mmCIF file of N, CA and C in Angstrom:
data_model
loop_
_atom_site.group_PDB
_atom_site.id
_atom_site.type_symbol
_atom_site.label_atom_id
_atom_site.label_comp_id
_atom_site.label_asym_id
_atom_site.label_seq_id
_atom_site.Cartn_x
_atom_site.Cartn_y
_atom_site.Cartn_z
ATOM 1 N N MET P 1 -50.367 -34.902 -37.418
ATOM 2 C CA MET P 1 -49.060 -35.450 -37.885
ATOM 3 C C MET P 1 -47.643 -34.882 -37.293
ATOM 4 N N GLN P 2 -47.018 -35.516 -36.549
ATOM 5 C CA GLN P 2 -45.956 -34.897 -35.880
ATOM 6 C C GLN P 2 -44.863 -33.997 -36.569
ATOM 7 N N LEU P 3 -44.690 -34.533 -37.598
ATOM 8 C CA LEU P 3 -43.725 -33.915 -38.622
ATOM 9 C C LEU P 3 -44.149 -32.631 -39.033
ATOM 10 N N LEU P 4 -45.453 -32.322 -39.336
ATOM 11 C CA LEU P 4 -46.036 -31.054 -39.819
ATOM 12 C C LEU P 4 -46.060 -30.098 -38.637
ATOM 13 N N ARG P 5 -46.505 -30.612 -37.376
ATOM 14 C CA ARG P 5 -46.498 -29.812 -36.239
ATOM 15 C C ARG P 5 -45.073 -29.192 -35.917
ATOM 16 N N HIS P 6 -44.135 -30.051 -36.012
ATOM 17 C CA HIS P 6 -42.864 -29.686 -35.704
ATOM 18 C C HIS P 6 -42.352 -28.888 -36.642
ATOM 19 N N LEU P 7 -42.679 -28.859 -37.891
ATOM 20 C CA LEU P 7 -42.117 -27.856 -38.798
ATOM 21 C C LEU P 7 -42.780 -26.420 -38.918
ATOM 22 N N ARG P 8 -44.068 -26.635 -38.427
ATOM 23 C CA ARG P 8 -44.765 -25.199 -38.248
ATOM 24 C C ARG P 8 -44.144 -24.646 -37.020
ATOM 25 N N SER P 9 -43.886 -25.372 -35.905
ATOM 26 C CA SER P 9 -43.365 -24.795 -34.753
ATOM 27 C C SER P 9 -41.969 -24.070 -34.928
ATOM 28 N N ARG P 10 -41.182 -24.542 -36.221
ATOM 29 C CA ARG P 10 -40.157 -23.866 -36.582
ATOM 30 C C ARG P 10 -40.347 -22.775 -37.537
ATOM 31 N N LYS P 11 -41.616 -22.249 -37.828
ATOM 32 C CA LYS P 11 -41.986 -21.299 -38.650
ATOM 33 C C LYS P 11 -41.705 -21.580 -40.070
ATOM 34 N N ALA P 12 -41.773 -22.952 -40.387
ATOM 35 C CA ALA P 12 -41.723 -23.061 -41.766
ATOM 36 C C ALA P 12 -43.218 -23.176 -42.524
ATOM 37 N N ASN P 13 -43.160 -22.762 -43.511
ATOM 38 C CA ASN P 13 -44.331 -22.629 -44.398
ATOM 39 C C ASN P 13 -44.637 -24.159 -44.807
ATOM 40 N N ALA P 14 -45.399 -24.952 -44.253
ATOM 41 C CA ALA P 14 -45.431 -26.313 -44.286
ATOM 42 C C ALA P 14 -46.909 -26.708 -44.752
ATOM 43 N N LYS P 15 -47.129 -27.521 -45.887
ATOM 44 C CA LYS P 15 -48.521 -27.860 -46.237
ATOM 45 C C LYS P 15 -48.611 -29.468 -46.316
ATOM 46 N N GLU P 16 -49.509 -29.876 -46.006
ATOM 47 C CA GLU P 16 -49.931 -31.407 -46.017
ATOM 48 C C GLU P 16 -50.986 -31.622 -46.972
ATOM 49 N N GLY P 17 -50.825 -32.742 -47.643
ATOM 50 C CA GLY P 17 -52.093 -33.314 -48.451
ATOM 51 C C GLY P 17 -52.393 -32.292 -49.564
ATOM 52 N N ALA P 18 -51.419 -31.583 -50.137
ATOM 53 C CA ALA P 18 -51.696 -30.609 -51.222
ATOM 54 C C ALA P 18 -52.024 -31.291 -52.557
ATOM 55 N N GLU P 19 -53.068 -30.934 -53.322
ATOM 56 C CA GLU P 19 -53.361 -31.632 -54.504
ATOM 57 C C GLU P 19 -52.331 -31.343 -55.446
ATOM 58 N N PHE P 20 -51.558 -32.220 -56.070
ATOM 59 C CA PHE P 20 -50.560 -31.882 -56.934
ATOM 60 C C PHE P 20 -50.303 -33.139 -58.020
ATOM 61 N N ALA P 21 -50.007 -32.557 -59.269
ATOM 62 C CA ALA P 21 -49.778 -33.366 -60.272
ATOM 63 C C ALA P 21 -50.576 -34.964 -60.219
ATOM 64 N N GLY P 22 -51.904 -34.600 -60.039
ATOM 65 C CA GLY P 22 -52.813 -35.705 -60.024
ATOM 66 C C GLY P 22 -52.725 -36.651 -58.678
ATOM 67 N N GLY P 23 -52.152 -36.123 -57.848
ATOM 68 C CA GLY P 23 -52.026 -36.949 -56.315
ATOM 69 C C GLY P 23 -52.108 -36.002 -55.298
ATOM 70 N N GLU P 24 -51.969 -36.504 -54.113
ATOM 71 C CA GLU P 24 -51.916 -35.787 -53.012
ATOM 72 C C GLU P 24 -50.412 -35.884 -52.339
ATOM 73 N N THR P 25 -49.786 -34.762 -52.160
ATOM 74 C CA THR P 25 -48.504 -35.022 -51.502
ATOM 75 C C THR P 25 -48.337 -35.051 -49.945
ATOM 76 N N ASP P 26 -47.384 -35.385 -49.483
ATOM 77 C CA ASP P 26 -47.190 -35.717 -48.050
ATOM 78 C C ASP P 26 -47.183 -34.287 -47.363
ATOM 79 N N VAL P 27 -46.005 -33.690 -47.673
ATOM 80 C CA VAL P 27 -45.651 -32.455 -47.036
ATOM 81 C C VAL P 27 -44.794 -31.604 -48.046
ATOM 82 N N ILE P 28 -45.272 -30.420 -48.270
ATOM 83 C CA ILE P 28 -44.410 -29.585 -49.136
ATOM 84 C C ILE P 28 -44.021 -28.361 -48.069
ATOM 85 N N ILE P 29 -42.766 -27.894 -48.302
ATOM 86 C CA ILE P 29 -42.365 -26.664 -47.334
ATOM 87 C C ILE P 29 -42.025 -25.561 -48.430
ATOM 88 N N ASP P 30 -42.510 -24.447 -48.258
ATOM 89 C CA ASP P 30 -42.141 -23.389 -48.819
ATOM 90 C C ASP P 30 -42.480 -23.433 -50.308
ATOM 91 N N GLU P 31 -43.481 -24.339 -50.578
ATOM 92 C CA GLU P 31 -43.879 -24.575 -52.031
ATOM 93 C C GLU P 31 -42.746 -25.054 -53.091
ATOM 94 N N ARG P 32 -41.648 -25.567 -52.446
ATOM 95 C CA ARG P 32 -40.488 -26.066 -53.112
ATOM 96 C C ARG P 32 -39.636 -27.259 -52.606
ATOM 97 N N CYS P 33 -40.011 -27.609 -51.571
ATOM 98 C CA CYS P 33 -39.154 -28.751 -50.837
ATOM 99 C C CYS P 33 -40.286 -29.904 -50.679
ATOM 100 N N LEU P 34 -40.058 -30.950 -51.107
ATOM 101 C CA LEU P 34 -41.031 -32.170 -50.932
ATOM 102 C C LEU P 34 -40.533 -32.960 -50.210
ATOM 103 N N ILE P 35 -41.243 -33.428 -49.045
ATOM 104 C CA ILE P 35 -40.937 -34.443 -48.011
ATOM 105 C C ILE P 35 -42.019 -35.470 -48.176
ATOM 106 N N GLU P 36 -41.610 -36.574 -48.574
ATOM 107 C CA GLU P 36 -42.482 -38.045 -48.578
ATOM 108 C C GLU P 36 -42.327 -38.518 -47.187
ATOM 109 N N ASN P 37 -43.358 -38.742 -46.562
ATOM 110 C CA ASN P 37 -43.461 -39.216 -45.124
ATOM 111 C C ASN P 37 -43.832 -40.632 -44.942
ATOM 112 N N LYS P 38 -43.106 -41.654 -44.381
ATOM 113 C CA LYS P 38 -43.567 -42.825 -44.445
ATOM 114 C C LYS P 38 -43.209 -43.470 -43.080
ATOM 115 N N VAL P 39 -44.364 -44.140 -42.471
ATOM 116 C CA VAL P 39 -44.296 -44.741 -41.240
ATOM 117 C C VAL P 39 -44.459 -46.381 -41.367
ATOM 118 N N GLY P 40 -43.973 -46.997 -40.511
ATOM 119 C CA GLY P 40 -43.882 -48.496 -40.476
ATOM 120 C C GLY P 40 -42.941 -49.039 -41.281
ATOM 121 N N ALA P 41 -41.771 -48.659 -40.972
ATOM 122 C CA ALA P 41 -40.439 -49.269 -41.749
ATOM 123 C C ALA P 41 -39.940 -50.447 -41.092
ATOM 124 N N GLY P 42 -40.473 -50.760 -39.862
ATOM 125 C CA GLY P 42 -40.026 -52.029 -39.176
ATOM 126 C C GLY P 42 -38.546 -51.591 -38.496
ATOM 127 N N ARG P 43 -37.633 -52.424 -38.685
ATOM 128 C CA ARG P 43 -36.451 -52.413 -37.997
ATOM 129 C C ARG P 43 -35.105 -52.193 -39.046
ATOM 130 N N LYS P 44 -35.420 -52.078 -40.463
ATOM 131 C CA LYS P 44 -34.479 -51.815 -41.345
ATOM 132 C C LYS P 44 -35.074 -50.615 -42.248
ATOM 133 N N PRO P 45 -34.908 -49.603 -41.828
ATOM 134 C CA PRO P 45 -35.550 -48.287 -42.365
ATOM 135 C C PRO P 45 -34.998 -47.971 -43.873
ATOM 136 N N PHE P 46 -33.653 -48.218 -44.044
ATOM 137 C CA PHE P 46 -32.897 -47.933 -45.216
ATOM 138 C C PHE P 46 -33.281 -49.023 -46.319
ATOM 139 N N GLU P 47 -33.678 -50.234 -46.031
ATOM 140 C CA GLU P 47 -34.085 -51.313 -46.878
ATOM 141 C C GLU P 47 -35.633 -51.253 -47.237
ATOM 142 N N SER P 48 -36.570 -50.759 -46.282
ATOM 143 C CA SER P 48 -37.842 -50.733 -46.392
ATOM 144 C C SER P 48 -38.408 -49.400 -47.216
ATOM 145 N N LYS P 49 -39.664 -49.400 -47.567
ATOM 146 C CA LYS P 49 -40.193 -48.361 -48.148
ATOM 147 C C LYS P 49 -39.459 -48.064 -49.615
ATOM 148 N N ALA P 50 -39.131 -49.251 -50.235
ATOM 149 C CA ALA P 50 -38.385 -49.011 -51.669
ATOM 150 C C ALA P 50 -39.074 -48.071 -52.679
ATOM 151 N N HIS P 51 -40.592 -48.084 -52.610
ATOM 152 C CA HIS P 51 -41.189 -47.257 -53.617
ATOM 153 C C HIS P 51 -41.293 -45.719 -53.200
ATOM 154 N N ALA P 52 -40.841 -45.305 -52.015
ATOM 155 C CA ALA P 52 -40.916 -43.944 -51.583
ATOM 156 C C ALA P 52 -40.335 -43.042 -52.402
ATOM 157 N N PRO P 53 -38.961 -43.231 -52.751
ATOM 158 C CA PRO P 53 -38.326 -42.353 -53.689
ATOM 159 C C PRO P 53 -39.078 -42.122 -54.898
ATOM 160 N N TYR P 54 -39.641 -43.115 -55.633
ATOM 161 C CA TYR P 54 -40.131 -43.194 -57.019
ATOM 162 C C TYR P 54 -41.568 -42.461 -56.818
ATOM 163 N N GLN P 55 -42.171 -42.410 -55.818
ATOM 164 C CA GLN P 55 -43.509 -41.634 -55.441
ATOM 165 C C GLN P 55 -43.063 -40.320 -55.471
ATOM 166 N N ALA P 56 -42.034 -39.951 -54.606
ATOM 167 C CA ALA P 56 -41.466 -38.538 -54.391
ATOM 168 C C ALA P 56 -41.230 -38.045 -55.883
ATOM 169 N N ASN P 57 -40.344 -38.756 -56.538
ATOM 170 C CA ASN P 57 -40.043 -38.369 -57.833
ATOM 171 C C ASN P 57 -40.994 -38.029 -58.961
ATOM 172 N N ARG P 58 -42.175 -38.559 -58.724
ATOM 173 C CA ARG P 58 -43.435 -38.208 -59.637
ATOM 174 C C ARG P 58 -44.000 -36.674 -59.412
ATOM 175 N N TYR P 59 -43.867 -36.422 -57.865
ATOM 176 C CA TYR P 59 -44.291 -35.136 -57.486
ATOM 177 C C TYR P 59 -43.102 -34.118 -57.975
ATOM 178 N N GLY P 60 -41.835 -34.728 -57.814
ATOM 179 C CA GLY P 60 -40.690 -33.819 -58.290
ATOM 180 C C GLY P 60 -40.626 -33.501 -59.584
ATOM 181 N N ILE P 61 -41.054 -34.444 -60.554
ATOM 182 C CA ILE P 61 -41.128 -34.016 -61.907
ATOM 183 C C ILE P 61 -42.150 -32.884 -61.924
ATOM 184 N N ALA P 62 -43.352 -32.790 -61.403
ATOM 185 C CA ALA P 62 -44.137 -31.534 -61.698
ATOM 186 C C ALA P 62 -43.623 -30.368 -60.914
ATOM 187 N N MET P 63 -42.863 -30.574 -59.815
ATOM 188 C CA MET P 63 -42.243 -29.267 -59.252
ATOM 189 C C MET P 63 -41.046 -28.947 -59.768
ATOM 190 N N CYS P 64 -40.495 -29.670 -60.935
ATOM 191 C CA CYS P 64 -39.148 -29.234 -61.412
ATOM 192 C C CYS P 64 -38.207 -29.258 -60.209
ATOM 193 N N GLN P 65 -38.200 -30.364 -59.492
ATOM 194 C CA GLN P 65 -37.218 -30.820 -58.464
ATOM 195 C C GLN P 65 -36.501 -31.889 -58.830
ATOM 196 N N ARG P 66 -35.146 -31.865 -58.379
ATOM 197 C CA ARG P 66 -34.535 -33.124 -58.715
ATOM 198 C C ARG P 66 -33.848 -33.898 -57.345
ATOM 199 N N VAL P 67 -33.949 -33.040 -56.271
ATOM 200 C CA VAL P 67 -33.861 -33.509 -55.022
ATOM 201 C C VAL P 67 -34.844 -33.450 -54.151
ATOM 202 N N PHE P 68 -35.279 -34.551 -53.509
ATOM 203 C CA PHE P 68 -36.478 -34.841 -52.461
ATOM 204 C C PHE P 68 -35.864 -35.352 -51.305
ATOM 205 N N PHE P 69 -36.709 -35.490 -50.408
ATOM 206 C CA PHE P 69 -36.525 -35.878 -49.004
ATOM 207 C C PHE P 69 -37.592 -36.909 -48.779
ATOM 208 N N THR P 70 -36.971 -37.989 -48.242
ATOM 209 C CA THR P 70 -37.951 -39.216 -47.635
ATOM 210 C C THR P 70 -37.717 -39.133 -46.233
ATOM 211 N N LEU P 71 -38.816 -38.886 -45.215
ATOM 212 C CA LEU P 71 -38.619 -39.322 -43.729
ATOM 213 C C LEU P 71 -39.189 -40.473 -43.411
ATOM 214 N N VAL P 72 -38.489 -41.598 -42.893
ATOM 215 C CA VAL P 72 -39.125 -42.897 -42.671
ATOM 216 C C VAL P 72 -38.994 -43.031 -41.159
ATOM 217 N N ALA P 73 -39.941 -43.285 -40.584
ATOM 218 C CA ALA P 73 -40.026 -43.834 -39.348
ATOM 219 C C ALA P 73 -39.992 -45.174 -39.064
ATOM 220 N N TYR P 74 -39.060 -45.794 -38.063
ATOM 221 C CA TYR P 74 -38.817 -47.140 -37.927
ATOM 222 C C TYR P 74 -38.955 -47.318 -36.435
ATOM 223 N N THR P 75 -38.914 -48.673 -36.099
ATOM 224 C CA THR P 75 -39.225 -49.210 -34.745
ATOM 225 C C THR P 75 -37.964 -49.861 -34.212
ATOM 226 N N PRO P 76 -37.441 -49.589 -33.388
ATOM 227 C CA PRO P 76 -36.163 -50.321 -32.913
ATOM 228 C C PRO P 76 -36.467 -51.337 -32.011
ATOM 229 N N ALA P 77 -35.795 -52.384 -31.925
ATOM 230 C CA ALA P 77 -36.260 -53.699 -30.899
ATOM 231 C C ALA P 77 -36.170 -52.959 -29.638
ATOM 232 N N SER P 78 -34.846 -52.164 -29.274
ATOM 233 C CA SER P 78 -34.695 -51.746 -27.957
ATOM 234 C C SER P 78 -33.976 -50.530 -28.245
ATOM 235 N N ASP P 79 -33.409 -49.831 -27.155
ATOM 236 C CA ASP P 79 -32.884 -48.542 -27.133
ATOM 237 C C ASP P 79 -31.329 -48.591 -27.596
ATOM 238 N N ALA P 80 -31.033 -49.928 -27.691
ATOM 239 C CA ALA P 80 -29.406 -50.243 -28.321
ATOM 240 C C ALA P 80 -29.605 -50.142 -29.990
ATOM 241 N N ASP P 81 -30.756 -50.472 -30.439
ATOM 242 C CA ASP P 81 -31.004 -50.293 -31.958
ATOM 243 C C ASP P 81 -31.260 -49.100 -32.443
ATOM 244 N N ILE P 82 -31.237 -48.055 -31.509
ATOM 245 C CA ILE P 82 -31.524 -46.632 -32.247
ATOM 246 C C ILE P 82 -30.267 -46.384 -32.998
ATOM 247 N N LEU P 83 -30.429 -45.732 -34.123
ATOM 248 C CA LEU P 83 -29.231 -45.268 -34.949
ATOM 249 C C LEU P 83 -28.671 -44.106 -34.335
ATOM 250 N N ARG P 84 -27.275 -44.085 -34.579
ATOM 251 C CA ARG P 84 -26.802 -42.737 -34.125
ATOM 252 C C ARG P 84 -27.096 -41.673 -35.261
ATOM 253 N N LEU P 85 -27.192 -40.428 -34.849
ATOM 254 C CA LEU P 85 -27.581 -39.447 -35.923
ATOM 255 C C LEU P 85 -26.976 -39.333 -37.053
ATOM 256 N N THR P 86 -25.299 -39.624 -36.955
ATOM 257 C CA THR P 86 -24.754 -39.611 -38.418
ATOM 258 C C THR P 86 -24.970 -40.926 -38.977
ATOM 259 N N ASP P 87 -25.683 -41.843 -38.656
ATOM 260 C CA ASP P 87 -26.078 -43.043 -39.164
ATOM 261 C C ASP P 87 -27.505 -42.986 -39.634
ATOM 262 N N SER P 88 -28.142 -41.745 -39.601
ATOM 263 C CA SER P 88 -29.618 -41.641 -39.975
ATOM 264 C C SER P 88 -30.036 -41.121 -41.027
ATOM 265 N N VAL P 89 -29.124 -40.704 -41.983
ATOM 266 C CA VAL P 89 -29.321 -39.960 -43.119
ATOM 267 C C VAL P 89 -28.485 -40.958 -44.325
ATOM 268 N N GLN P 90 -29.128 -40.868 -45.330
ATOM 269 C CA GLN P 90 -28.409 -41.528 -46.591
ATOM 270 C C GLN P 90 -29.065 -40.870 -47.936
ATOM 271 N N VAL P 91 -28.012 -40.414 -48.707
ATOM 272 C CA VAL P 91 -28.272 -39.842 -49.977
ATOM 273 C C VAL P 91 -28.119 -40.824 -51.052
ATOM 274 N N THR P 92 -29.077 -41.097 -51.948
ATOM 275 C CA THR P 92 -29.209 -42.181 -52.934
ATOM 276 C C THR P 92 -29.657 -41.439 -54.219
ATOM 277 N N PRO P 93 -28.775 -41.601 -55.234
ATOM 278 C CA PRO P 93 -29.320 -41.194 -56.750
ATOM 279 C C PRO P 93 -29.878 -42.210 -57.092
ATOM 280 N N LEU P 94 -31.024 -41.836 -57.897
ATOM 281 C CA LEU P 94 -31.918 -42.750 -58.441
ATOM 282 C C LEU P 94 -31.336 -43.349 -59.895
ATOM 283 N N ASP P 95 -30.580 -44.078 -60.125
ATOM 284 C CA ASP P 95 -29.824 -44.233 -61.270
ATOM 285 C C ASP P 95 -30.732 -44.960 -62.335
ATOM 286 N N ASP P 96 -32.043 -45.663 -61.751
ATOM 287 C CA ASP P 96 -32.766 -46.209 -62.901
ATOM 288 C C ASP P 96 -33.738 -45.368 -63.556
ATOM 289 N N LEU P 97 -33.724 -44.132 -63.422
ATOM 290 C CA LEU P 97 -34.617 -43.185 -63.946
ATOM 291 C C LEU P 97 -33.843 -42.513 -65.246
ATOM 292 N N ASP P 98 -34.780 -42.107 -66.235
ATOM 293 C CA ASP P 98 -34.126 -41.282 -67.337
ATOM 294 C C ASP P 98 -34.021 -39.826 -67.100
ATOM 295 N N ARG P 99 -33.854 -39.558 -65.926
ATOM 296 C CA ARG P 99 -33.504 -38.146 -65.461
ATOM 297 C C ARG P 99 -32.881 -38.237 -63.959
ATOM 298 N N THR P 100 -32.116 -37.001 -63.944
ATOM 299 C CA THR P 100 -31.187 -37.170 -62.648
ATOM 300 C C THR P 100 -32.154 -36.779 -61.353
ATOM 301 N N ALA P 101 -31.991 -37.724 -60.457
ATOM 302 C CA ALA P 101 -32.863 -37.434 -59.327
ATOM 303 C C ALA P 101 -32.149 -37.968 -57.911
ATOM 304 N N VAL P 102 -32.359 -37.446 -56.829
ATOM 305 C CA VAL P 102 -31.359 -37.938 -55.903
ATOM 306 C C VAL P 102 -32.560 -37.804 -54.540
ATOM 307 N N GLU P 103 -32.587 -39.033 -53.928
ATOM 308 C CA GLU P 103 -33.249 -39.011 -52.569
ATOM 309 C C GLU P 103 -32.362 -38.884 -51.453
ATOM 310 N N ILE P 104 -32.773 -37.966 -50.548
ATOM 311 C CA ILE P 104 -31.889 -37.812 -49.281
ATOM 312 C C ILE P 104 -33.034 -38.372 -48.298
ATOM 313 N N ARG P 105 -32.844 -39.494 -47.537
ATOM 314 C CA ARG P 105 -33.678 -40.174 -46.668
ATOM 315 C C ARG P 105 -33.112 -40.048 -45.382
ATOM 316 N N PHE P 106 -34.099 -39.608 -44.398
ATOM 317 C CA PHE P 106 -33.988 -39.387 -42.889
ATOM 318 C C PHE P 106 -34.738 -40.294 -42.218
ATOM 319 N N VAL P 107 -34.043 -41.235 -41.289
ATOM 320 C CA VAL P 107 -34.911 -42.218 -40.631
ATOM 321 C C VAL P 107 -34.991 -41.703 -39.111
ATOM 322 N N VAL P 108 -35.941 -41.774 -38.494
ATOM 323 C CA VAL P 108 -36.222 -41.538 -37.179
ATOM 324 C C VAL P 108 -36.949 -42.681 -36.354
ATOM 325 N N PRO P 109 -36.527 -42.771 -35.206
ATOM 326 C CA PRO P 109 -37.233 -43.894 -34.211
ATOM 327 C C PRO P 109 -38.580 -43.599 -33.753
ATOM 328 N N VAL P 110 -39.548 -44.492 -33.811
ATOM 329 C CA VAL P 110 -40.694 -44.380 -33.031
ATOM 330 C C VAL P 110 -41.103 -45.379 -32.346
ATOM 331 N N GLY P 111 -42.031 -45.237 -31.493
ATOM 332 C CA GLY P 111 -42.538 -46.472 -30.594
ATOM 333 C C GLY P 111 -41.723 -46.643 -29.507
ATOM 334 N N LEU P 112 -40.822 -45.799 -29.114
ATOM 335 C CA LEU P 112 -39.879 -45.902 -28.019
ATOM 336 C C LEU P 112 -40.796 -45.801 -26.630
ATOM 337 N N SER P 113 -40.268 -46.427 -25.524
ATOM 338 C CA SER P 113 -40.862 -46.034 -24.207
ATOM 339 C C SER P 113 -40.808 -44.755 -23.876
ATOM 340 N N ASN P 114 -41.374 -44.507 -22.893
ATOM 341 C CA ASN P 114 -41.460 -42.992 -22.224
ATOM 342 C C ASN P 114 -39.968 -42.748 -21.766
ATOM 343 N N PRO P 115 -39.504 -41.524 -22.058
ATOM 344 C CA PRO P 115 -38.178 -41.266 -21.743
ATOM 345 C C PRO P 115 -37.898 -41.413 -20.343
ATOM 346 N N SER P 116 -38.815 -41.079 -19.538
ATOM 347 C CA SER P 116 -38.557 -41.146 -17.941
ATOM 348 C C SER P 116 -38.546 -42.665 -17.720
ATOM 349 N N ASP P 117 -38.600 -43.595 -18.351
ATOM 350 C CA ASP P 117 -38.620 -44.980 -18.215
ATOM 351 C C ASP P 117 -37.192 -45.533 -18.553
ATOM 352 N N ALA P 118 -36.527 -44.716 -19.186
ATOM 353 C CA ALA P 118 -35.041 -45.255 -19.800
ATOM 354 C C ALA P 118 -34.202 -45.724 -18.757
ATOM 355 N N LYS P 119 -33.567 -46.735 -18.973
ATOM 356 C CA LYS P 119 -32.571 -47.282 -18.079
ATOM 357 C C LYS P 119 -31.098 -47.238 -18.625
ATOM 358 N N LYS P 120 -30.130 -47.148 -17.600
ATOM 359 C CA LYS P 120 -28.699 -47.172 -18.124
ATOM 360 C C LYS P 120 -28.294 -48.517 -18.911
ATOM 361 N N PRO P 121 -27.812 -48.232 -19.836
ATOM 362 C CA PRO P 121 -27.443 -49.612 -20.729
ATOM 363 C C PRO P 121 -26.482 -50.468 -20.108
ATOM 364 N N GLY P 122 -26.573 -51.688 -20.273
ATOM 365 C CA GLY P 122 -25.727 -52.455 -19.910
ATOM 366 C C GLY P 122 -24.232 -52.257 -20.464
ATOM 367 N N LYS P 123 -23.148 -52.872 -19.574
ATOM 368 C CA LYS P 123 -21.965 -52.641 -19.985
ATOM 369 C C LYS P 123 -21.568 -53.300 -21.436
ATOM 370 N N LYS P 124 -21.064 -52.772 -22.186
ATOM 371 C CA LYS P 124 -20.495 -53.126 -23.414
ATOM 372 C C LYS P 124 -19.229 -54.052 -23.270
ATOM 373 N N ALA P 125 -19.130 -54.809 -24.024
ATOM 374 C CA ALA P 125 -17.950 -55.776 -23.906
ATOM 375 C C ALA P 125 -16.708 -54.732 -24.017
ATOM 376 N N THR P 126 -15.697 -55.161 -23.043
ATOM 377 C CA THR P 126 -14.629 -54.017 -23.425
ATOM 378 C C THR P 126 -13.560 -55.072 -24.226
ATOM 379 N N ARG P 127 -12.220 -54.244 -24.554
ATOM 380 C CA ARG P 127 -11.399 -55.168 -25.278
ATOM 381 C C ARG P 127 -10.826 -56.269 -24.400
ATOM 382 N N ALA P 128 -10.794 -56.003 -23.231
ATOM 383 C CA ALA P 128 -10.309 -57.365 -22.200
ATOM 384 C C ALA P 128 -11.189 -58.415 -22.206
ATOM 385 N N ALA P 129 -12.413 -58.098 -22.274
ATOM 386 C CA ALA P 129 -13.480 -59.261 -22.266
ATOM 387 C C ALA P 129 -13.295 -60.036 -23.720
ATOM 388 N N LYS P 130 -13.006 -59.137 -24.620
ATOM 389 C CA LYS P 130 -13.020 -59.642 -26.045
ATOM 390 C C LYS P 130 -11.618 -60.576 -26.285
ATOM 391 N N ASN P 131 -10.579 -60.216 -25.565
ATOM 392 C CA ASN P 131 -9.352 -60.776 -25.843
ATOM 393 C C ASN P 131 -8.503 -60.765 -24.705
ATOM 394 N N PRO P 132 -8.787 -61.486 -23.670
ATOM 395 C CA PRO P 132 -8.060 -61.572 -22.519
ATOM 396 C C PRO P 132 -6.666 -61.850 -22.527
ATOM 397 N N ALA P 133 -6.169 -62.623 -23.478
ATOM 398 C CA ALA P 133 -4.877 -62.819 -23.498
ATOM 399 C C ALA P 133 -3.953 -61.571 -23.799
ATOM 400 N N ALA P 134 -4.639 -60.803 -24.695
ATOM 401 C CA ALA P 134 -3.999 -59.562 -25.240
ATOM 402 C C ALA P 134 -3.932 -58.442 -24.056
ATOM 403 N N THR P 135 -4.829 -58.674 -23.190
ATOM 404 C CA THR P 135 -4.721 -58.059 -21.864
ATOM 405 C C THR P 135 -3.829 -58.231 -21.016
ATOM 406 N N GLN P 136 -3.603 -59.598 -20.803
ATOM 407 C CA GLN P 136 -2.702 -60.281 -19.856
ATOM 408 C C GLN P 136 -1.395 -59.776 -20.512
ATOM 409 N N ALA P 137 -1.170 -59.930 -21.595
ATOM 410 C CA ALA P 137 0.298 -59.591 -22.258
ATOM 411 C C ALA P 137 0.707 -58.284 -21.933
ATOM 412 N N ARG P 138 -0.343 -57.278 -22.244
ATOM 413 C CA ARG P 138 -0.196 -56.028 -21.994
ATOM 414 C C ARG P 138 0.173 -55.527 -20.431
ATOM 415 N N SER P 139 -0.513 -56.248 -19.671
ATOM 416 C CA SER P 139 -0.317 -55.957 -18.141
ATOM 417 C C SER P 139 0.988 -56.644 -17.623
ATOM 418 N N SER P 140 1.480 -57.657 -18.255
ATOM 419 C CA SER P 140 2.850 -58.176 -17.848
ATOM 420 C C SER P 140 3.899 -57.182 -18.469
ATOM 421 N N VAL P 141 3.536 -56.776 -19.712
ATOM 422 C CA VAL P 141 4.579 -55.819 -20.172
ATOM 423 C C VAL P 141 4.746 -54.514 -19.247
ATOM 424 N N LYS P 142 3.560 -54.058 -18.803
ATOM 425 C CA LYS P 142 3.514 -53.066 -18.109
ATOM 426 C C LYS P 142 4.448 -53.173 -16.678
ATOM 427 N N ARG P 143 3.960 -54.429 -16.058
ATOM 428 C CA ARG P 143 4.813 -54.938 -14.922
ATOM 429 C C ARG P 143 6.236 -54.821 -14.986
ATOM 430 N N THR P 144 6.718 -55.265 -15.918
ATOM 431 C CA THR P 144 8.338 -55.447 -16.311
ATOM 432 C C THR P 144 8.986 -54.085 -16.621
ATOM 433 N N THR P 145 8.003 -53.164 -17.220
ATOM 434 C CA THR P 145 8.653 -51.829 -17.381
ATOM 435 C C THR P 145 8.590 -50.952 -16.131
ATOM 436 N N THR P 146 7.720 -51.355 -15.165
ATOM 437 C CA THR P 146 7.752 -50.525 -13.970
ATOM 438 C C THR P 146 8.729 -51.101 -12.866
ATOM 439 N N ARG P 147 9.374 -52.070 -13.014
ATOM 440 C CA ARG P 147 10.461 -52.669 -11.985
ATOM 441 C C ARG P 147 11.377 -52.114 -12.062
#
């Protein structure tokens, strides 16, 4: 498991598959931080794996934790569909429980091509391409002010 290997490389005390509360957890760090690890979210990682926070909540009850993490791996269609880091985290209170619990969901892309095969992305549409009349008006104003 890549997540476990990464956490251990950072010197985290991470355990996988610990028997807990009648089930087997995904990852527990320092015996207090629960990470529910999900793969195969398709292209909509915040909409998929809807049961994951409720699964984590069951372990959270036994661990006396109200905040837990879900790591969801998604497969972008292309490099252009990779979420920005600032768009890769979502905090969601689980309002439909009879206790206060919050999921912090991190999404990470998987299944991408080899980084050495990456190409420069095509040009994005500029403002001029979107509204040529506005660009022409700006350039004519510019010309009149420089004379």
